[in-house]
GROMACS .gro file of C-alpha atoms in nm:
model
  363
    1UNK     CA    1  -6.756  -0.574  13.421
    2UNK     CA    2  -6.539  -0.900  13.329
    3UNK     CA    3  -6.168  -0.850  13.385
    4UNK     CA    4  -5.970  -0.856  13.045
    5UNK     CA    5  -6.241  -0.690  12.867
    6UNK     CA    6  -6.065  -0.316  12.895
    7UNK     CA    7  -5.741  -0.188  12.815
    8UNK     CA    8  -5.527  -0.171  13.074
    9UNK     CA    9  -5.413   0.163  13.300
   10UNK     CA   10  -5.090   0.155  13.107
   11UNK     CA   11  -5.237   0.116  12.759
   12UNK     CA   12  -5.508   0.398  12.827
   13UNK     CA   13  -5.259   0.634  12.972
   14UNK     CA   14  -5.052   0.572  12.650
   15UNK     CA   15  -5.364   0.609  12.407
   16UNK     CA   16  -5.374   0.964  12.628
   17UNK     CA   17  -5.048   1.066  12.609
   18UNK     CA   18  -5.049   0.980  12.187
   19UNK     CA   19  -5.340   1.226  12.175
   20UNK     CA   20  -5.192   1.540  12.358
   21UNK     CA   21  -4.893   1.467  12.122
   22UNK     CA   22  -5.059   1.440  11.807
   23UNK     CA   23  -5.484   1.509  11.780
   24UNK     CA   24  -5.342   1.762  11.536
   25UNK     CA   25  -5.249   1.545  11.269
   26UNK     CA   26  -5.424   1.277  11.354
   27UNK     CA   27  -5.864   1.335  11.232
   28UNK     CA   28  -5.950   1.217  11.640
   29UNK     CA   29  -6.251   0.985  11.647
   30UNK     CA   30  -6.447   1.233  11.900
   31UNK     CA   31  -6.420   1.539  12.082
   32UNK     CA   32  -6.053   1.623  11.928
   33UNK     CA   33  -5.886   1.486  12.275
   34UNK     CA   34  -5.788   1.143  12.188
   35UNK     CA   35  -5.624   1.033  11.806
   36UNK     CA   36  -5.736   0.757  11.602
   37UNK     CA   37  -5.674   0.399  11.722
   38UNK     CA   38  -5.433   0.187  11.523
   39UNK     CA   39  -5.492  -0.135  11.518
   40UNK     CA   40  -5.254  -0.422  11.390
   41UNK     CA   41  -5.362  -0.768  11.189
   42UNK     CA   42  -5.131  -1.089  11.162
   43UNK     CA   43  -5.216  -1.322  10.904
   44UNK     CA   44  -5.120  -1.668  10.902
   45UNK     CA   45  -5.012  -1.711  10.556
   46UNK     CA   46  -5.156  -1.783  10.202
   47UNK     CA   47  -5.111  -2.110  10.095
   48UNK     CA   48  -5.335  -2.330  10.347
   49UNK     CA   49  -5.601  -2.122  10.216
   50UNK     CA   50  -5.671  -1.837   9.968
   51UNK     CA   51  -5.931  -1.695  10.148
   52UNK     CA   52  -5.656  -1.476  10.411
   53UNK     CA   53  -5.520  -1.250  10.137
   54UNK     CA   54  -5.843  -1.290   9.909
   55UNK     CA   55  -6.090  -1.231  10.184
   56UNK     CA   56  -5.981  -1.115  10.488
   57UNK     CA   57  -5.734  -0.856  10.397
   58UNK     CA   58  -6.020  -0.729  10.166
   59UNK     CA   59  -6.312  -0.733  10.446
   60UNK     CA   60  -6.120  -0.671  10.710
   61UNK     CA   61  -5.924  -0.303  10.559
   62UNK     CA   62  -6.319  -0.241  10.442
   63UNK     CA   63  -6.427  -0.214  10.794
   64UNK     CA   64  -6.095  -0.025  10.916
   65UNK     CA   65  -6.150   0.259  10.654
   66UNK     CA   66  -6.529   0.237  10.749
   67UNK     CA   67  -6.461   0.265  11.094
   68UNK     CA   68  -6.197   0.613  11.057
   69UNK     CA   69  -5.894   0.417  11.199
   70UNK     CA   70  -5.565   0.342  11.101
   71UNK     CA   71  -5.457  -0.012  11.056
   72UNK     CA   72  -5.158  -0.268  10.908
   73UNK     CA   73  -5.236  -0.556  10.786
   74UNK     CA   74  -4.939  -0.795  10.739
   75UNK     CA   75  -4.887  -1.201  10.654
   76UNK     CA   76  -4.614  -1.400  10.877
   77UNK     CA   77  -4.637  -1.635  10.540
   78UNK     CA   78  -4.623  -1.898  10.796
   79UNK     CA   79  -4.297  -1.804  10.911
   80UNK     CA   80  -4.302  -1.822  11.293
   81UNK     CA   81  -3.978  -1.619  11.362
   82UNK     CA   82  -4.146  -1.353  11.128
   83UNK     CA   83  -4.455  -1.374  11.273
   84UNK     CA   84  -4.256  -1.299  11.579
   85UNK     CA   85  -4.090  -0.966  11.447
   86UNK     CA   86  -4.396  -0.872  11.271
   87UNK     CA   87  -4.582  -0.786  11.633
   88UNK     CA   88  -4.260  -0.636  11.774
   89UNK     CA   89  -4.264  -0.406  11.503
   90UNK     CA   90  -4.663  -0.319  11.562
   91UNK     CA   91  -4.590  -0.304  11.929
   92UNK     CA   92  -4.289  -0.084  11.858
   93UNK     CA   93  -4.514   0.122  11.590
   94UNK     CA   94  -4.775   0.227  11.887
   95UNK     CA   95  -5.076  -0.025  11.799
   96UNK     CA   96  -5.361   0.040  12.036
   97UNK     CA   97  -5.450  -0.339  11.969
   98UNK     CA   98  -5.293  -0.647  11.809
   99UNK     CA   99  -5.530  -0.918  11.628
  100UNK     CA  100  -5.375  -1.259  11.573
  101UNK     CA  101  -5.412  -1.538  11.335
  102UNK     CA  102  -5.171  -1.766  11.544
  103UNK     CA  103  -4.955  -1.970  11.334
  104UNK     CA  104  -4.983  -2.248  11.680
  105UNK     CA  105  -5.055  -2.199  12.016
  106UNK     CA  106  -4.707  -2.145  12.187
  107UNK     CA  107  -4.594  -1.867  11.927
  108UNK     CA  108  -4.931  -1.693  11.952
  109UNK     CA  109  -4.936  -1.711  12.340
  110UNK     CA  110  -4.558  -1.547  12.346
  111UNK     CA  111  -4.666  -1.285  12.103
  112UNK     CA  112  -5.022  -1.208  12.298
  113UNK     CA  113  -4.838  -1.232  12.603
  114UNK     CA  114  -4.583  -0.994  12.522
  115UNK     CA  115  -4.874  -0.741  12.393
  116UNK     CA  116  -5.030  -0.765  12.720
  117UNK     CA  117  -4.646  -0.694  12.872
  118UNK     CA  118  -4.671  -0.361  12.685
  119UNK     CA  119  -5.028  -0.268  12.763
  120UNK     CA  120  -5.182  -0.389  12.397
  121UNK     CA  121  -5.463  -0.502  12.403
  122UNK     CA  122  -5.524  -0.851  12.194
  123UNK     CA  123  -5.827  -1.067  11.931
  124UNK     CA  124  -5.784  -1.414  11.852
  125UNK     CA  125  -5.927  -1.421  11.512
  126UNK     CA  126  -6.024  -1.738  11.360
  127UNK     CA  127  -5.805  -1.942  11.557
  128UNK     CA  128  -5.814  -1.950  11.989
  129UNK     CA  129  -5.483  -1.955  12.080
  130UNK     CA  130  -5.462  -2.251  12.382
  131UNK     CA  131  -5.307  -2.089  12.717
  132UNK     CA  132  -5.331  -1.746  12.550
  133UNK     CA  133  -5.476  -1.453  12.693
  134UNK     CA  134  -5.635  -1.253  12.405
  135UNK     CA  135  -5.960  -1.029  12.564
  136UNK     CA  136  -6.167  -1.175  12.280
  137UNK     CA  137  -6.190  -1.453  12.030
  138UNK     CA  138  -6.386  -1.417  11.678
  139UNK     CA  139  -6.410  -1.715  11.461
  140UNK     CA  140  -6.684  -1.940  11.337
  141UNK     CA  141  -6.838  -2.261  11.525
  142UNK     CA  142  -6.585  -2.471  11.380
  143UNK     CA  143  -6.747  -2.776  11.542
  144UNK     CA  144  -7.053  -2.676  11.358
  145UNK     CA  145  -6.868  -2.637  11.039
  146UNK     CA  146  -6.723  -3.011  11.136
  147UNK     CA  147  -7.067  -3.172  11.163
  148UNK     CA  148  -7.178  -3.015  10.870
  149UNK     CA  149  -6.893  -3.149  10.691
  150UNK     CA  150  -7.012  -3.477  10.808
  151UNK     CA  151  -7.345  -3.436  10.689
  152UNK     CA  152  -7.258  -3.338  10.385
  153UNK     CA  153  -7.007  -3.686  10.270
  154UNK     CA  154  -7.281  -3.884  10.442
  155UNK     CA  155  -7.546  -3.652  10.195
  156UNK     CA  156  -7.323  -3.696   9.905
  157UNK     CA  157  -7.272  -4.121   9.971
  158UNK     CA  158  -7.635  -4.146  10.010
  159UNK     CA  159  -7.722  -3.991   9.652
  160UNK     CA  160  -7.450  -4.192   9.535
  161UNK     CA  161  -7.595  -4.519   9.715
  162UNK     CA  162  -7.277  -4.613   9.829
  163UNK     CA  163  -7.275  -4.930  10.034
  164UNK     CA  164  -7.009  -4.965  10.303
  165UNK     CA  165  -6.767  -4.681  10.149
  166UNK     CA  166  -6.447  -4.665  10.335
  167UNK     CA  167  -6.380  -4.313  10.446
  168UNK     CA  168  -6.027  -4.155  10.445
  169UNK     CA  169  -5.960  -3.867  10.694
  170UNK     CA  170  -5.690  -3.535  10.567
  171UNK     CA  171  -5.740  -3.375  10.900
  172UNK     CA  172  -5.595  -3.019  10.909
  173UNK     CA  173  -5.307  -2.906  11.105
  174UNK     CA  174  -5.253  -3.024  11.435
  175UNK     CA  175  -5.107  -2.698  11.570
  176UNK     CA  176  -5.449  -2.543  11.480
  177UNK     CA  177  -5.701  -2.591  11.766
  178UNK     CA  178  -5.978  -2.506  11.486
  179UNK     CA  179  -5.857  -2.849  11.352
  180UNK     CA  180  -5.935  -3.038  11.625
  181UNK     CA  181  -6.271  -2.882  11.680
  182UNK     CA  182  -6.339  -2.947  11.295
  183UNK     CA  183  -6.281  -3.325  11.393
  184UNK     CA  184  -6.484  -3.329  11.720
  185UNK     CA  185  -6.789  -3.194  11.453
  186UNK     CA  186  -6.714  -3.458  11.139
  187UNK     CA  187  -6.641  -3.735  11.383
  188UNK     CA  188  -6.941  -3.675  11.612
  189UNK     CA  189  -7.115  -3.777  11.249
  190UNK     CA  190  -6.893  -4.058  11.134
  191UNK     CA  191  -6.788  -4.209  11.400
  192UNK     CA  192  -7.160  -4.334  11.433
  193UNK     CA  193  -7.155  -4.481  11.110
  194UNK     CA  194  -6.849  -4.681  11.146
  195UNK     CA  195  -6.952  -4.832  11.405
  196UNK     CA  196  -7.318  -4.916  11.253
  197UNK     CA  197  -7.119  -5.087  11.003
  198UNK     CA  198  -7.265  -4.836  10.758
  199UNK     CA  199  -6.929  -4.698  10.645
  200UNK     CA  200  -6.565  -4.893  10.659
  201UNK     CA  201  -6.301  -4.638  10.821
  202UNK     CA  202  -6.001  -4.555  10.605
  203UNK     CA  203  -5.692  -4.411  10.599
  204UNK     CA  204  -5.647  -4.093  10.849
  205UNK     CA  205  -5.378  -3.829  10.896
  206UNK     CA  206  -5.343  -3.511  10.952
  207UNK     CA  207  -5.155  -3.264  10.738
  208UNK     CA  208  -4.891  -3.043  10.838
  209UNK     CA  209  -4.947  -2.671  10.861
  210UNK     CA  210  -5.272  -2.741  10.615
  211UNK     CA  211  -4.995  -2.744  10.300
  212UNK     CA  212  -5.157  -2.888   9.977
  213UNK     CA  213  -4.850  -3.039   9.892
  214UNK     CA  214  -4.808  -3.225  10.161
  215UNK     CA  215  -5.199  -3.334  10.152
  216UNK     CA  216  -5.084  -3.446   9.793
  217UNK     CA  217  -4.822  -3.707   9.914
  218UNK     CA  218  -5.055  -3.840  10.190
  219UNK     CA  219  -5.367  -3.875   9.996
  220UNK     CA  220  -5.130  -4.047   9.714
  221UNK     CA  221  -5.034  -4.293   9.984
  222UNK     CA  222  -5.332  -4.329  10.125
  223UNK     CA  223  -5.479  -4.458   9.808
  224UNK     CA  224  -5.189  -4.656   9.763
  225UNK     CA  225  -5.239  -4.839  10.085
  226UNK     CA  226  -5.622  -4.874  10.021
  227UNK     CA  227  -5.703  -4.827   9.660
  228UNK     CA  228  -6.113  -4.864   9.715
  229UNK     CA  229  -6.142  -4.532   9.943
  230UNK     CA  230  -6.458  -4.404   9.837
  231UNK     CA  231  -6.528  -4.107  10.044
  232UNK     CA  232  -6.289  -3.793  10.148
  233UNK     CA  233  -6.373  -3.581  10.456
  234UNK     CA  234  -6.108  -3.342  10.366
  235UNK     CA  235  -6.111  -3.063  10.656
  236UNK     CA  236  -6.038  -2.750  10.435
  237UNK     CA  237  -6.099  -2.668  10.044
  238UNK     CA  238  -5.679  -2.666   9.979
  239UNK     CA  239  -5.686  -3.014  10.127
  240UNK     CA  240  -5.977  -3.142   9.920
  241UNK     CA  241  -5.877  -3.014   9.613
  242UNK     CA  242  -5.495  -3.179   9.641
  243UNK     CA  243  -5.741  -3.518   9.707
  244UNK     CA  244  -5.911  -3.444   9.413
  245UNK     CA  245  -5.568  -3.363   9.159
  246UNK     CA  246  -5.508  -3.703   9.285
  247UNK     CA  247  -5.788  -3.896   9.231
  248UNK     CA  248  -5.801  -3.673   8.855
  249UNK     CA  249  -5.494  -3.882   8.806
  250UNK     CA  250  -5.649  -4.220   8.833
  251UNK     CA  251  -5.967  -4.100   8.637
  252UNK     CA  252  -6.163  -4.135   8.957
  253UNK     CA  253  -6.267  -3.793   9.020
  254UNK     CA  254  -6.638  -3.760   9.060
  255UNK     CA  255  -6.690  -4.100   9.160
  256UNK     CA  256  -6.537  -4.029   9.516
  257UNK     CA  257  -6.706  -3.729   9.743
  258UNK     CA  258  -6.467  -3.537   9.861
  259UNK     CA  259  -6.551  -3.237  10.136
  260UNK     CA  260  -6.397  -2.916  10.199
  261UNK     CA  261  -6.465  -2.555  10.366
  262UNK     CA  262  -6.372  -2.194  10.277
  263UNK     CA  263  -6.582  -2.164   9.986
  264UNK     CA  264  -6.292  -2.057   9.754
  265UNK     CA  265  -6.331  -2.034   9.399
  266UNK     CA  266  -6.152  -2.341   9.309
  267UNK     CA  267  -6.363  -2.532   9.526
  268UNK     CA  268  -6.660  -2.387   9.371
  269UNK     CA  269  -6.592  -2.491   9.072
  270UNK     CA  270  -6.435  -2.776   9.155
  271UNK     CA  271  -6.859  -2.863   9.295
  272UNK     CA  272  -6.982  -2.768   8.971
  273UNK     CA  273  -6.787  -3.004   8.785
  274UNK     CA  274  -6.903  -3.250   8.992
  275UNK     CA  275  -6.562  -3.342   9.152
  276UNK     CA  276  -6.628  -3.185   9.506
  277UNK     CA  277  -6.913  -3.275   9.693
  278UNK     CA  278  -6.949  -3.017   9.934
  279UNK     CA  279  -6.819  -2.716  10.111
  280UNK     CA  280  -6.881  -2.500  10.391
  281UNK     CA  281  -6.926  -2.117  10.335
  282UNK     CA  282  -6.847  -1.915  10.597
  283UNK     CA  283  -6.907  -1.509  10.561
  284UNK     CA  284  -6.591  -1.392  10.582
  285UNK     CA  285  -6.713  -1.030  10.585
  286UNK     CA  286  -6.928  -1.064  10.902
  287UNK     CA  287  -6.632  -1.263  11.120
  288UNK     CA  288  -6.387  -0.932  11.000
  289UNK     CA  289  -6.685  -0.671  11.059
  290UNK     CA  290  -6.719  -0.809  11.439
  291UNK     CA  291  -6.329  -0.824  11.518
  292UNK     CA  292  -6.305  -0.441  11.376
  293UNK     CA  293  -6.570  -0.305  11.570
  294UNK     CA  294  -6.439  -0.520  11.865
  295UNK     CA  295  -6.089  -0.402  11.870
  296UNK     CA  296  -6.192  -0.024  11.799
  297UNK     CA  297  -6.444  -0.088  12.150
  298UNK     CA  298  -6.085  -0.246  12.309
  299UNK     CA  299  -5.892   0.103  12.149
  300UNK     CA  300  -6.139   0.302  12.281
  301UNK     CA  301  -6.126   0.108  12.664
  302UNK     CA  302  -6.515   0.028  12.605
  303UNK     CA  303  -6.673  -0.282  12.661
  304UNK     CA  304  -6.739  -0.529  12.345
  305UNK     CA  305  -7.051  -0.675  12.253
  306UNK     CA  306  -7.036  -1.109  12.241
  307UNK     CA  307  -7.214  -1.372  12.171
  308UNK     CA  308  -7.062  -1.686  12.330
  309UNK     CA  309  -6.800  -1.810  12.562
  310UNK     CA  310  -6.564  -2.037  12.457
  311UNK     CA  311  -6.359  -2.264  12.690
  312UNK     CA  312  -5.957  -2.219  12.689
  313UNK     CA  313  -5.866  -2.584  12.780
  314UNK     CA  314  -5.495  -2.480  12.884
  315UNK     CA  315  -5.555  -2.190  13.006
  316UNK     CA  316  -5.828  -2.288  13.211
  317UNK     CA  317  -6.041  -1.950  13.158
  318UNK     CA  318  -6.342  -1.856  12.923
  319UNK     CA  319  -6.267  -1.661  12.645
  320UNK     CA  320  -6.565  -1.400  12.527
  321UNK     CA  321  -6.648  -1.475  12.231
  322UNK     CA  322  -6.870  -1.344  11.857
  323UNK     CA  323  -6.919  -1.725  11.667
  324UNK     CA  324  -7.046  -1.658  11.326
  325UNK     CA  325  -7.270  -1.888  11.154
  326UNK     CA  326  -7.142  -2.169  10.877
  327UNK     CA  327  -7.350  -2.242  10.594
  328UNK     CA  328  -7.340  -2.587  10.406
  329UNK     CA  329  -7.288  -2.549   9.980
  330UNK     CA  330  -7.384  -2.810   9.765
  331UNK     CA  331  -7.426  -2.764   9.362
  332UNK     CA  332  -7.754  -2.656   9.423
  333UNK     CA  333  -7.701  -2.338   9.635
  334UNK     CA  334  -7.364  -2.255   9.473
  335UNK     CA  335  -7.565  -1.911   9.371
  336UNK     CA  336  -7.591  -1.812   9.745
  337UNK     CA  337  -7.188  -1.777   9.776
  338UNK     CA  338  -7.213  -1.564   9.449
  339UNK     CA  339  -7.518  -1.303   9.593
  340UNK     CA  340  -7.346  -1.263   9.888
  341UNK     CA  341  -7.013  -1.110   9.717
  342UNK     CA  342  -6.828  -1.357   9.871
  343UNK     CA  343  -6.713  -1.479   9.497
  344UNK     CA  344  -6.824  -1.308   9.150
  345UNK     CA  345  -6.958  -1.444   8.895
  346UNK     CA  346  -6.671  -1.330   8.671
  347UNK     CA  347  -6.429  -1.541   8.910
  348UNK     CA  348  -6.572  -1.796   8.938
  349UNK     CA  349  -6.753  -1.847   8.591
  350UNK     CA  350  -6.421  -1.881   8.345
  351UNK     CA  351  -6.313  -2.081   8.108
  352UNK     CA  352  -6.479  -2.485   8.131
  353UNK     CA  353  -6.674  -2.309   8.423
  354UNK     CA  354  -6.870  -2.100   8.170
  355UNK     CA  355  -7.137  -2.326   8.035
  356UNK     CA  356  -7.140  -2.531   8.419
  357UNK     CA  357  -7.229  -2.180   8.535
  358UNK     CA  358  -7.519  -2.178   8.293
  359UNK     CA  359  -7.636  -2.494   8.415
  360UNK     CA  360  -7.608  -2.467   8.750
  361UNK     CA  361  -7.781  -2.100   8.692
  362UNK     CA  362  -7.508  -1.919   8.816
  363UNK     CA  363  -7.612  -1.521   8.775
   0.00000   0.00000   0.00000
């Protein structure tokens, strides 16, 4: 059995002692000797992307009630010194395991190493925190999600029968190691193509803790700088849809693809309007179900099931890992967001979206 996978002797001798002292009040998960594991959930915030309070606060307390444990969820609202009291006060609170959306690597590693300290036991989710030493990692193959972003700008310049577009880059944070393997996956496809000739490269930058406002200024000077841009690989849905209020400006959007991921409603129907080209759906539900049933294995001191290994660059170890699938979502399979619950219909069909709904065959 791989080291890091169970709890420690300190943690299981406190999950122990918690259950003399309390299986009366507590509805224990088995024979009445141990209580319930509690299990604590960091957000990042909820402005780089709806989907954390929209999504994963919903899936993720789903599976906690469905699993019989007790759980807080909180958002750091992409304040790193609250991020930082935030876990103290889990830690203090008795949490069998801590899950972590790090807000960067060096405050995630303190806050995973100081869980470790105190016998907690520790998920990445969504984002591998560099040098860190969480037992387990969930996310998506975000170099997958990448090179389908990729595919789909090339996709989208193809029907358009653009010749020799130049391509502007809003890279997402650069604290956020899912960031740089989103450009290892877009680039693998681009790069390519610049130098075929094929496409001219533009502008590129990243954007500062994924904040739409500050995607606004770039992208405004961007197209300052180089007014024919006529592609956007934008990494995330917020950043693509600041490109697009921009280009909405100068009466240009729809004429210039513009990518995205997350699959949020705005970006929805900002694809059935014709002003997006692309996104990349990614099942929020299964990527919360796995890290639930992983942390209540870690609670328990059992053995998780994985599906990968990813590689810790600074920290020179390989993290087990469950990497969910991403799914590409054009105008034409819009529908397959809506049947799997991920949006409603009611959401996302409003307003203007109505009768684009209707044509799209949105049910």
């Amino acid at each position: 059995m791989r080291k890091g996978l169970l709890l420690t002797a300190a943690s299981v001798v406190l999950v122990s002692s918690l259950a003399a002292c309390d299986d009366s009040s507590s509805g224990g998960t088995g024979s009445g000797s141990h209580v319930k594991p509690k299990i604590g959930v960091i957000l990042p915030d909820s402005k780089s992307s709806a989907r954390w309070e929209t999504a994963d606060r919903k899936y993720l307390s789903e599976a906690f009630k469905a699993a019989g444990v007790d759980f807080d969820i909180q958002n750091a609202q992409n304040d790193k010194q609250q991020f930082q009291t935030i876990a103290d006060q889990m830690i203090t609170s008795g949490v069998n395991v801590l899950v972590i959306v790090n807000l960067d690597s060096g405050t995630g590693k303190a806050v995973l190493d100081k869980a470790k300290a105190q016998g907690v036991a520790t998920i990445d989710y969504d984002r591998l925190t560099l040098g860190g030493s969480a037992q387990y990692y969930v996310s998506f193959d975000n170099t997958e999600v990448g090179k389908l972003q990729g595919e789909g700008l090339s996709k989208c310049l193809s029907d358009m029968k653009a010749k020799k577009p130049i391509v502007a880059t809003l890279n997402g944070s650069p604290t956020d190691n899912n960031a740089t393997l989103l450009a290892d996956g877009y680039n693998g496809v681009l790069d390519p193509k610049y130098k075929s000739g094929d496409y001219l490269k533009g502008p590129d930058q990243s954007v500062p803790d994924w904040d739409s406002a500050e995607a606004s200024t770039i992208f405004e000077q961007m197209l300052t700088s180089e007014p024919k841009i006529g592609g956007v690989l934008a990494a995330n849905d917020t950043l693509g849809n600041a490109a697009i209020a921009i280009l909405r400006k100068q009466h240009r959007n729809g004429e210039v693809p513009v990518t995205g991921q997350d699959a949020t409603v705005q970006a929805l129907q900002n694809i059935l309007a014709g002003d997006q080209c692309m996104t990349v759906y990614k099942a929020v539900k299964k990527e919360a179900d796995a890290t639930v049933k992983l942390a209540v294995s870690l609670a328990k001191a059992e053995k998780g099931e994985t599906n990968a290994t990813v590689e810790d660059p600074e920290g020179k170890r390989k993290v087990p890992s469950v990497l969910e699938t991403p799914v590409a979502i054009y105008k034409d399979n819009v529908q397959d967001v809506v049947d799997d619950g991920y949006v409603t219909k009611a959401q996302l069909c409003t307003g203007k979206y109505a009768a684009l709904c209707t044509k799209a065959g949105i049910k």
